XYZ file of C-alpha atoms in Angstrom:
626
model
C 58.647 -93.392 -5.002
C 59.716 -92.880 -1.416
C 57.448 -89.818 -1.032
C 54.492 -91.606 -2.642
C 54.974 -94.633 -0.419
C 55.079 -92.410 2.629
C 51.865 -90.628 1.586
C 50.023 -93.902 0.984
C 51.221 -95.271 4.303
C 50.016 -92.121 6.062
C 46.576 -92.322 4.351
C 46.256 -96.010 5.270
C 47.180 -95.287 8.868
C 44.637 -92.446 8.927
C 41.898 -94.737 7.561
C 42.744 -97.455 10.027
C 42.962 -95.113 13.017
C 40.196 -92.667 12.056
C 37.627 -91.987 14.791
C 34.550 -89.881 14.050
C 34.276 -89.125 17.757
C 36.971 -86.519 17.136
C 34.149 -84.400 15.696
C 31.869 -84.571 18.739
C 33.293 -81.380 20.183
C 32.833 -79.262 17.022
C 29.301 -80.628 16.533
C 28.368 -79.879 20.161
C 29.668 -76.325 19.874
C 27.775 -75.766 16.604
C 24.442 -76.880 18.172
C 25.083 -74.767 21.271
C 25.702 -71.724 19.085
C 22.425 -72.221 17.200
C 20.174 -73.039 20.177
C 21.751 -71.177 23.052
C 21.643 -74.435 25.048
C 24.255 -76.922 26.094
C 24.489 -80.036 23.904
C 26.255 -83.262 24.714
C 26.947 -86.434 22.690
C 27.624 -88.956 25.419
C 27.950 -91.981 23.132
C 29.636 -92.746 19.850
C 29.489 -90.570 16.748
C 29.660 -92.718 13.621
C 29.492 -91.926 9.900
C 28.996 -94.236 6.903
C 30.280 -92.274 3.934
C 28.638 -92.430 0.534
C 26.518 -90.418 -1.864
C 23.834 -90.760 0.814
C 25.854 -90.611 4.015
C 24.475 -92.077 7.259
C 25.305 -90.387 10.567
C 24.595 -91.941 13.972
C 24.976 -90.316 17.384
C 24.198 -92.034 20.695
C 23.211 -90.773 24.144
C 22.271 -87.200 23.216
C 21.271 -84.499 25.732
C 20.026 -80.951 25.049
C 20.267 -78.549 27.979
C 17.415 -76.593 29.515
C 16.842 -72.903 30.219
C 18.542 -71.387 33.253
C 15.323 -70.912 35.258
C 14.282 -74.562 35.066
C 15.093 -76.985 37.876
C 15.617 -79.725 35.281
C 19.069 -79.783 33.647
C 17.987 -81.422 30.368
C 15.167 -80.371 28.039
C 15.557 -83.292 25.616
C 17.410 -86.555 25.314
C 17.596 -89.588 22.985
C 19.281 -92.950 23.087
C 20.062 -92.748 19.395
C 19.737 -90.248 16.565
C 20.301 -91.570 13.046
C 19.901 -89.575 9.864
C 21.046 -89.624 6.267
C 22.530 -86.732 4.281
C 22.315 -86.149 0.537
C 25.950 -85.157 -0.054
C 25.624 -83.854 -3.671
C 22.864 -81.482 -2.483
C 25.322 -79.861 -0.078
C 27.277 -78.459 -3.043
C 24.127 -76.556 -4.135
C 23.661 -75.023 -0.696
C 20.791 -77.332 0.299
C 20.747 -79.556 3.360
C 18.633 -82.615 2.591
C 18.064 -85.339 5.159
C 16.189 -88.160 3.388
C 15.626 -90.086 6.629
C 15.705 -89.339 10.347
C 15.224 -91.883 13.139
C 14.950 -91.286 16.880
C 15.177 -94.059 19.432
C 13.664 -93.400 22.906
C 13.557 -89.626 22.530
C 12.235 -87.716 25.555
C 11.307 -84.026 25.587
C 10.277 -81.849 28.547
C 8.263 -78.717 27.744
C 7.953 -76.394 30.716
C 6.097 -73.100 31.150
C 7.769 -70.461 33.278
C 6.588 -67.433 35.206
C 7.281 -65.187 32.224
C 5.354 -65.524 28.910
C 6.663 -68.349 26.760
C 8.486 -71.458 27.899
C 11.656 -73.451 27.587
C 10.807 -74.230 23.962
C 11.912 -70.751 22.842
C 15.365 -71.008 21.217
C 17.840 -68.696 19.580
C 16.897 -68.015 15.979
C 20.143 -69.257 14.404
C 21.167 -68.376 10.879
C 19.919 -69.649 7.541
C 17.092 -71.981 6.591
C 16.595 -75.322 8.314
C 17.247 -78.712 6.694
C 14.781 -80.448 4.368
C 13.542 -83.683 5.969
C 12.342 -86.617 3.858
C 11.055 -89.139 6.431
C 11.025 -89.397 10.207
C 10.486 -92.369 12.489
C 10.074 -92.218 16.258
C 10.483 -95.283 18.447
C 9.279 -95.249 22.063
C 9.123 -91.467 22.372
C 7.947 -89.540 25.450
C 6.651 -85.982 25.618
C 6.179 -84.130 28.913
C 4.525 -80.800 29.580
C 4.521 -78.991 32.908
C 2.948 -75.701 34.009
C 3.247 -75.566 37.778
C 1.498 -72.215 38.078
C -1.656 -73.723 36.537
C -1.370 -77.125 38.232
C -0.786 -78.867 34.902
C 1.393 -81.901 34.217
C 1.050 -84.164 31.166
C 3.034 -87.232 30.093
C 2.472 -88.544 26.565
C 3.838 -91.522 24.643
C 4.688 -90.740 20.995
C 5.221 -93.545 18.471
C 5.388 -93.522 14.661
C 2.857 -95.680 12.810
C 2.943 -97.237 9.381
C 0.848 -95.254 6.934
C -1.718 -97.277 4.993
C -1.663 -94.707 2.218
C 2.092 -94.379 1.987
C 3.992 -91.169 2.546
C 5.245 -89.902 5.873
C 4.421 -91.971 8.937
C 1.730 -90.536 11.200
C 2.296 -90.354 14.942
C 0.181 -92.070 17.591
C -0.272 -90.214 20.879
C -1.486 -91.570 24.224
C -0.974 -90.154 27.683
C -2.382 -88.767 30.894
C -1.663 -86.369 33.710
C -3.244 -83.323 35.322
C -4.762 -80.332 33.491
C -5.647 -77.317 35.664
C -5.974 -79.620 38.645
C -8.228 -82.137 36.875
C -7.239 -85.697 35.865
C -6.359 -85.620 32.173
C -6.193 -88.242 29.397
C -5.368 -87.803 25.724
C -5.087 -90.147 22.765
C -5.230 -89.930 19.009
C -3.223 -89.543 15.832
C -1.430 -86.625 14.187
C 0.347 -86.358 10.884
C 4.079 -86.868 10.736
C 6.071 -84.037 12.343
C 7.604 -83.623 8.891
C 4.396 -81.997 7.755
C 5.264 -79.109 10.068
C 8.062 -78.042 7.709
C 5.542 -76.317 5.441
C 4.232 -73.504 7.638
C 1.381 -72.815 5.222
C 0.215 -76.408 4.789
C -2.541 -77.554 7.188
C -1.324 -80.046 9.773
C -4.033 -82.635 10.418
C -4.856 -83.999 13.847
C -7.457 -86.301 15.369
C -7.206 -86.138 19.155
C -9.539 -87.021 22.012
C -8.987 -85.703 25.514
C -10.690 -85.821 28.889
C -10.119 -83.435 31.785
C -12.190 -84.443 34.789
C -15.789 -84.795 33.569
C -15.139 -82.736 30.405
C -14.464 -84.448 27.087
C -13.114 -82.955 23.859
C -12.611 -84.362 20.379
C -10.538 -82.257 17.977
C -10.209 -83.236 14.359
C -9.113 -81.137 11.457
C -6.145 -78.968 10.568
C -3.768 -76.439 12.098
C -1.524 -74.052 10.181
C 1.870 -73.511 11.793
C 0.852 -75.137 15.080
C 4.091 -74.133 16.797
C 2.853 -70.550 16.609
C -0.779 -71.560 17.199
C -1.590 -69.031 14.510
C -4.420 -70.513 12.454
C -6.915 -73.194 13.402
C -9.561 -74.946 11.392
C -10.655 -77.718 13.693
C -13.908 -79.481 14.316
C -14.160 -79.478 18.088
C -16.715 -81.474 20.020
C -17.162 -80.637 23.702
C -19.203 -82.691 26.142
C -19.519 -82.899 29.898
C -21.758 -82.914 32.920
C -21.784 -79.119 33.468
C -20.605 -76.124 31.422
C -19.349 -74.568 34.667
C -16.575 -77.202 34.657
C -14.937 -75.269 31.795
C -13.992 -72.388 34.095
C -10.924 -73.959 35.749
C -9.888 -75.547 32.433
C -10.000 -72.605 30.025
C -10.984 -69.621 32.191
C -14.466 -69.134 30.687
C -17.037 -68.600 33.447
C -20.505 -70.018 32.850
C -23.361 -70.832 35.250
C -24.150 -74.385 36.258
C -25.983 -76.371 33.595
C -27.229 -79.910 33.024
C -25.045 -82.219 30.880
C -24.184 -80.838 27.443
C -22.834 -81.852 24.051
C -21.649 -79.200 21.586
C -19.916 -79.445 18.226
C -18.538 -76.707 15.983
C -15.476 -75.288 14.224
C -12.638 -73.826 16.274
C -10.780 -71.040 14.493
C -8.228 -68.455 15.529
C -7.411 -64.972 14.286
C -4.585 -63.442 16.281
C -5.710 -63.645 19.915
C -9.375 -64.210 19.111
C -10.589 -67.793 19.348
C -13.934 -68.448 17.646
C -16.225 -71.430 18.126
C -18.210 -71.142 14.919
C -21.370 -72.874 13.716
C -21.751 -74.598 17.048
C -24.772 -76.794 17.666
C -25.827 -79.303 20.266
C -27.796 -79.880 23.446
C -27.629 -78.414 26.933
C -29.878 -80.473 29.157
C -33.152 -80.818 27.274
C -32.585 -77.677 25.176
C -31.077 -77.346 21.713
C -28.434 -74.667 21.204
C -26.783 -73.171 18.117
C -24.806 -70.089 17.155
C -21.302 -68.649 17.447
C -19.066 -67.837 20.411
C -15.653 -66.187 20.523
C -13.084 -65.335 23.186
C -10.677 -62.414 22.822
C -7.611 -62.904 25.028
C -5.835 -59.653 24.095
C -7.253 -57.562 26.942
C -6.872 -57.470 30.687
C -9.574 -60.138 30.980
C -10.928 -62.670 28.489
C -13.856 -61.208 26.531
C -16.603 -63.646 25.590
C -18.905 -62.689 22.722
C -21.723 -65.038 21.755
C -24.882 -65.013 19.654
C -26.882 -68.115 20.552
C -30.249 -69.472 19.460
C -32.564 -72.211 20.637
C -35.590 -73.527 18.809
C -36.863 -75.327 21.905
C -35.563 -74.208 25.295
C -36.444 -76.051 28.481
C -36.747 -73.141 30.914
C -35.633 -75.431 33.699
C -32.163 -75.628 32.094
C -31.638 -71.919 32.877
C -31.939 -72.450 36.639
C -28.183 -72.152 37.081
C -28.260 -68.533 35.860
C -30.135 -67.545 39.029
C -28.341 -69.912 41.381
C -31.002 -72.596 41.233
C -30.882 -76.273 40.360
C -32.770 -77.748 37.390
C -35.487 -80.269 38.115
C -34.477 -83.889 38.317
C -36.277 -87.137 37.746
C -38.044 -88.837 34.864
C -37.839 -86.941 31.592
C -35.182 -84.504 32.857
C -31.511 -84.457 31.833
C -29.361 -83.809 34.880
C -26.273 -84.840 36.785
C -25.739 -86.138 40.293
C -24.621 -82.805 41.762
C -27.575 -80.844 40.365
C -29.969 -83.599 41.433
C -28.624 -83.408 44.983
C -28.891 -79.600 44.978
C -32.499 -79.780 43.780
C -33.347 -82.353 46.430
C -31.756 -80.195 49.141
C -33.713 -77.119 48.021
C -37.003 -79.029 48.177
C -36.136 -80.511 51.560
C -35.598 -77.034 53.005
C -38.912 -75.860 51.599
C -37.304 -73.017 49.675
C -38.428 -71.578 46.354
C -36.140 -68.567 45.844
C -32.629 -69.717 44.795
C -30.174 -69.187 47.629
C -26.939 -70.497 46.085
C -24.438 -67.604 46.186
C -22.967 -66.255 42.966
C -19.211 -66.772 42.714
C -17.705 -63.295 42.786
C -14.417 -64.415 41.245
C -16.275 -65.603 38.145
C -18.183 -62.334 37.784
C -14.879 -60.456 37.928
C -12.736 -62.876 35.912
C -14.008 -62.039 32.427
C -16.057 -59.663 30.301
C -18.932 -60.775 28.109
C -21.496 -59.754 25.523
C -23.871 -62.697 25.109
C -27.274 -62.851 23.461
C -29.613 -65.835 23.727
C -32.893 -66.081 21.819
C -35.367 -68.929 22.233
C -38.175 -69.452 19.728
C -40.227 -71.596 22.129
C -40.029 -72.198 25.857
C -41.036 -75.308 27.744
C -42.118 -74.339 31.260
C -44.919 -76.535 32.628
C -47.316 -74.509 34.751
C -45.992 -71.222 33.392
C -47.415 -69.491 30.281
C -43.941 -68.677 28.890
C -43.719 -68.591 25.095
C -40.333 -67.227 23.946
C -37.281 -65.358 25.243
C -34.729 -62.748 24.209
C -31.893 -62.103 26.671
C -28.831 -59.918 26.169
C -26.123 -60.074 28.853
C -23.295 -57.573 29.299
C -20.493 -58.186 31.810
C -17.532 -55.922 32.398
C -15.283 -55.266 35.366
C -17.597 -57.090 37.762
C -20.736 -55.269 36.607
C -23.472 -57.323 34.951
C -26.464 -56.053 33.015
C -29.308 -57.970 31.412
C -30.748 -55.522 28.916
C -33.147 -56.668 27.734
C -34.440 -59.754 29.462
C -37.696 -60.252 27.579
C -40.229 -63.065 27.738
C -43.286 -63.684 25.662
C -45.934 -64.555 28.252
C -49.622 -65.433 27.805
C -49.932 -63.562 24.475
C -48.187 -60.529 25.985
C -44.657 -59.817 27.117
C -42.592 -59.129 30.202
C -39.671 -56.786 29.541
C -36.939 -56.417 32.136
C -33.623 -54.740 32.817
C -31.485 -56.290 35.560
C -28.290 -54.717 36.890
C -25.819 -56.372 39.256
C -22.713 -54.693 40.672
C -20.269 -57.288 41.982
C -17.257 -55.031 42.419
C -17.614 -55.205 46.203
C -18.052 -58.212 48.487
C -21.847 -57.870 48.487
C -23.638 -57.633 45.147
C -25.940 -54.649 44.675
C -28.863 -55.336 42.345
C -31.626 -53.351 40.683
C -34.511 -54.780 38.655
C -37.002 -52.920 36.449
C -39.740 -55.206 35.105
C -42.711 -54.270 32.946
C -45.550 -56.608 31.953
C -48.064 -55.783 29.209
C -50.946 -57.508 27.480
C -50.978 -60.770 29.458
C -54.111 -62.819 28.796
C -55.953 -63.633 32.030
C -57.080 -67.120 30.970
C -53.509 -68.161 30.047
C -52.179 -66.828 33.346
C -54.425 -69.379 35.123
C -53.917 -72.469 32.942
C -54.700 -74.955 35.723
C -57.938 -73.237 36.874
C -60.804 -74.836 34.949
C -63.285 -72.068 35.780
C -60.850 -69.450 34.422
C -60.422 -71.198 31.078
C -62.776 -68.802 29.256
C -61.864 -65.694 31.231
C -61.355 -62.516 29.211
C -59.003 -59.700 30.162
C -55.514 -58.275 29.802
C -53.114 -57.945 32.726
C -50.126 -55.629 33.078
C -47.832 -54.414 35.802
C -44.510 -53.026 36.889
C -41.892 -54.082 39.431
C -39.037 -51.843 40.565
C -36.767 -53.338 43.229
C -33.285 -52.686 44.568
C -31.470 -54.908 47.043
C -28.148 -56.384 47.982
C -27.007 -59.931 48.543
C -24.969 -62.611 46.830
C -27.910 -64.836 45.893
C -31.338 -64.229 44.398
C -32.908 -65.008 47.782
C -30.513 -62.583 49.473
C -31.208 -59.824 46.958
C -34.996 -60.135 47.236
C -34.833 -60.590 51.011
C -33.270 -57.124 51.407
C -35.057 -55.382 48.545
C -37.112 -52.200 48.609
C -39.255 -50.672 45.908
C -42.703 -51.020 44.387
C -44.790 -53.806 42.876
C -47.965 -52.986 40.962
C -50.222 -55.170 38.835
C -53.526 -54.290 37.207
C -56.231 -55.419 34.832
C -58.810 -53.418 32.937
C -62.313 -54.505 31.870
C -62.863 -58.186 31.155
C -65.052 -61.152 31.981
C -64.768 -64.107 34.356
C -66.783 -67.089 35.579
C -69.529 -66.060 37.983
C -69.277 -69.467 39.640
C -65.625 -68.791 40.416
C -66.570 -65.565 42.176
C -69.337 -67.300 44.147
C -66.849 -69.947 45.258
C -64.560 -67.150 46.431
C -67.405 -65.772 48.520
C -68.872 -69.158 49.627
C -72.315 -68.187 48.335
C -73.977 -71.617 48.491
C -77.232 -70.533 46.882
C -75.489 -69.091 43.856
C -73.153 -72.094 43.595
C -76.127 -74.509 43.634
C -77.939 -72.404 41.032
C -75.022 -72.394 38.603
C -74.278 -76.055 39.220
C -77.896 -76.983 38.433
C -78.039 -74.743 35.365
C -75.071 -73.280 33.490
C -72.274 -71.087 34.644
C -72.163 -67.664 33.082
C -69.539 -65.004 32.734
C -69.843 -61.680 34.490
C -68.063 -58.441 33.668
C -64.849 -57.603 35.462
C -64.617 -53.875 36.078
C -60.928 -53.957 37.052
C -58.371 -55.628 39.276
C -55.286 -54.175 40.891
C -52.587 -54.883 43.414
C -50.281 -52.186 44.695
C -47.493 -53.144 47.116
C -44.792 -51.118 48.782
C -41.638 -53.150 49.405
C -39.237 -52.448 52.259
C -36.459 -54.713 53.538
C -37.883 -57.684 51.680
C -41.499 -57.341 52.875
C -44.294 -56.499 50.447
C -47.062 -54.497 52.161
C -50.379 -54.280 50.311
C -51.390 -50.658 49.787
C -54.347 -51.486 47.556
C -55.566 -54.938 46.534
C -58.918 -55.596 44.824
C -60.699 -57.705 42.171
C -63.915 -55.958 41.184
C -66.774 -57.549 39.211
C -70.403 -56.565 38.806
C -71.267 -59.404 41.224
C -68.610 -59.230 43.928
C -65.585 -57.204 44.891
C -62.702 -58.971 46.583
C -60.629 -56.604 48.735
C -57.310 -57.704 50.194
C -54.748 -56.630 52.766
C -51.632 -58.039 54.372
C -48.014 -58.820 53.543
C -45.802 -61.080 51.470
C -42.346 -61.687 52.919
C -39.663 -62.200 50.288
C -37.177 -62.564 53.110
C -38.891 -65.504 54.818
C -40.925 -66.711 51.813
C -44.160 -66.395 53.790
C -47.687 -65.298 52.826
C -50.021 -63.416 55.153
C -52.968 -62.029 53.177
C -56.640 -61.599 53.977
C -59.138 -61.450 51.080
C -62.592 -60.084 51.981
C -65.483 -60.772 49.577
C -68.063 -57.999 49.396
C -71.075 -59.057 47.305
C -73.109 -56.583 45.321
C -76.236 -58.745 45.239
C -78.632 -60.184 47.796
C -78.315 -63.895 48.420
C -79.731 -66.605 50.603
C -77.499 -69.380 52.009
C -74.396 -67.187 51.977
C -71.568 -68.109 54.295
C -69.342 -65.324 53.010
C -66.160 -65.115 55.000
C -62.719 -63.664 54.433
C -60.225 -65.918 52.659
C -56.954 -66.364 54.502
C -53.812 -66.835 52.367
C -50.939 -68.113 54.486
C -48.112 -70.617 54.357
C -44.821 -70.628 52.482
C -44.104 -69.999 48.823
C -43.443 -73.728 48.486
C -46.647 -74.741 50.289
C -49.269 -71.955 50.231
C -52.550 -72.396 52.079
C -55.785 -70.703 50.954
C -58.823 -71.256 53.174
C -61.840 -69.440 54.612
C -61.513 -67.663 57.938
C -62.962 -70.531 59.955
C -63.478 -68.386 63.044
C -65.875 -66.050 61.266
C -67.376 -68.888 59.252
C -67.930 -70.886 62.435
C -69.622 -67.962 64.178
C -72.014 -67.451 61.297
C -72.811 -71.179 61.186
C -73.438 -71.266 64.919
C -75.918 -68.375 64.651
C -77.728 -70.225 61.860
C -78.012 -73.405 63.923
C -79.315 -71.500 66.985
C -82.008 -69.714 64.990
C -82.987 -72.955 63.275
C -83.560 -74.643 66.640
C -86.140 -71.951 67.517
C -87.826 -71.823 64.131
C -86.226 -73.617 61.161
C -86.896 -70.897 58.553
C -85.274 -68.402 60.876
C -81.937 -70.166 60.426
C -81.768 -68.768 56.922
C -81.552 -65.259 58.320
C -77.943 -65.820 59.367
C -77.017 -66.680 55.789
C -78.828 -63.761 54.225
C -76.449 -61.474 52.311
C -77.742 -57.960 51.811
C -75.030 -57.052 49.331
C -73.233 -54.048 50.806
C -70.302 -54.225 48.365
C -69.402 -51.065 46.463
C -67.538 -50.531 43.222
C -63.784 -50.057 43.351
C -62.112 -46.957 41.983
C -61.136 -48.407 38.601
C -59.883 -45.224 37.039
C -56.362 -43.920 36.683
C -53.350 -46.156 36.983
C -55.257 -49.304 37.972
C -57.360 -49.373 34.823
C -54.238 -48.657 32.807
């Protein structure tokens, strides 16, 4: 009895004096061994024994990686969880409930790939969690190299449908230097235990002027392996995506796109996308491969109705602004500045870092084009970009029942871009090329031509302003308004005749313009429009460098006419404000002669307006007729 009494007394003393804090050290060492990080239980460790045992630990701190300036990666005021004791005897660790009070986690990206969230693998499978509840949680993410800092509040919410509690998320910060906000709901973190089960999210985020709404499912999100998300993107300008995700695009009007975001290895695909960019619809598929030295963008895009103005950013221009146009304040200001300077050729420099930052293979096809004042019908463009070299091959437009086919090459490997353009036009209908000229409405004829230019500069204006090459345009046989030709020659008698009767069409033998281009100046080598009534012969220059016109068009009639004040037409002014007028000096001299003769004998005044018709046919054979 003495031994039994002693044993009972010892057991009672042990029960009365027992302190679970004696186990803090072994628990801390076990966590350190599994994570490779320091672990500290600064408060009490308490256990309520039973078939379902409850364990509570206060003031917990998990250490950080050695390279971080922050000592702790995670902390919590209280961790409470329950353990299914009978399951332990079968080799299973079951935690029916886990609660965290004021947990705080700091995720931090380092200079090397990966971040402080990479732990030692440990041994054996992890525990099976039944339910988790987070009170007043905080999640921080920092990537100093990319100017990113995010602070998010994480709180469990009651589920209306039962089951595990979803998690509400709300926070802000900086993403790639832009103000950032995020809010939404995700499923309970417990759903992450099944790496093959989709983890559902519904999150909305804003970074600067760019907005994103992701809803759908991720598989094993900690590995970012598989995505099946509906992702809506919207913003003022697609170019704003460059600092956020590294995809370089030209400036655009405001856009809204929606599609499915998927991932296969290191290839991210934006599938079945559709939406609007400015006043144009857009659909197709785009993908980014991040496995190479540079991101590789592949896209196959389509538009049923493309507002040509929305493509202005591709050539460094600004889309039109005002009533009926979708724009933003920056593009509106750029357009206003361009008009104020009286410029037509885009002079905004291309950003060399963007041309070198990624590779691309992008095709865009438009079924119809909206381009007021231009007879554009459709488009097919295929862009290749690699190592700072860009090629548009082809860049094709349906124009006035014909087509213009182009190949554009740009080499941006050096500080100044070197460019070459080869452009061929075939089968353009004359009447549709002059849609605003009433007298040309019924004109008949097909126009073609070729442009070969090479230049260097970091804007379209700079490239054309230094370019050299050849420009040729020609038209074969056709028909045009005789009244239009008489207006060109200021033949008053013929104008009055056709105004009092009916205009008629006259045959066009041919038309051609042949220019040599050197250092941005087009010099006319041959310029003529030849009809059976009149031949118009031109000379002069067009300066692509200064955007100035300096042409002289001489009408040479092939018929005799009374009341003719035929005089050369002078084409001057800027591209933005051209001026076409008669040569008033010669016209004034002829008028003065008529007035002098009329003062002597009135019928004699008509002699000064008598046209004897010395015009000769142009050489319409060879390349011009072709």
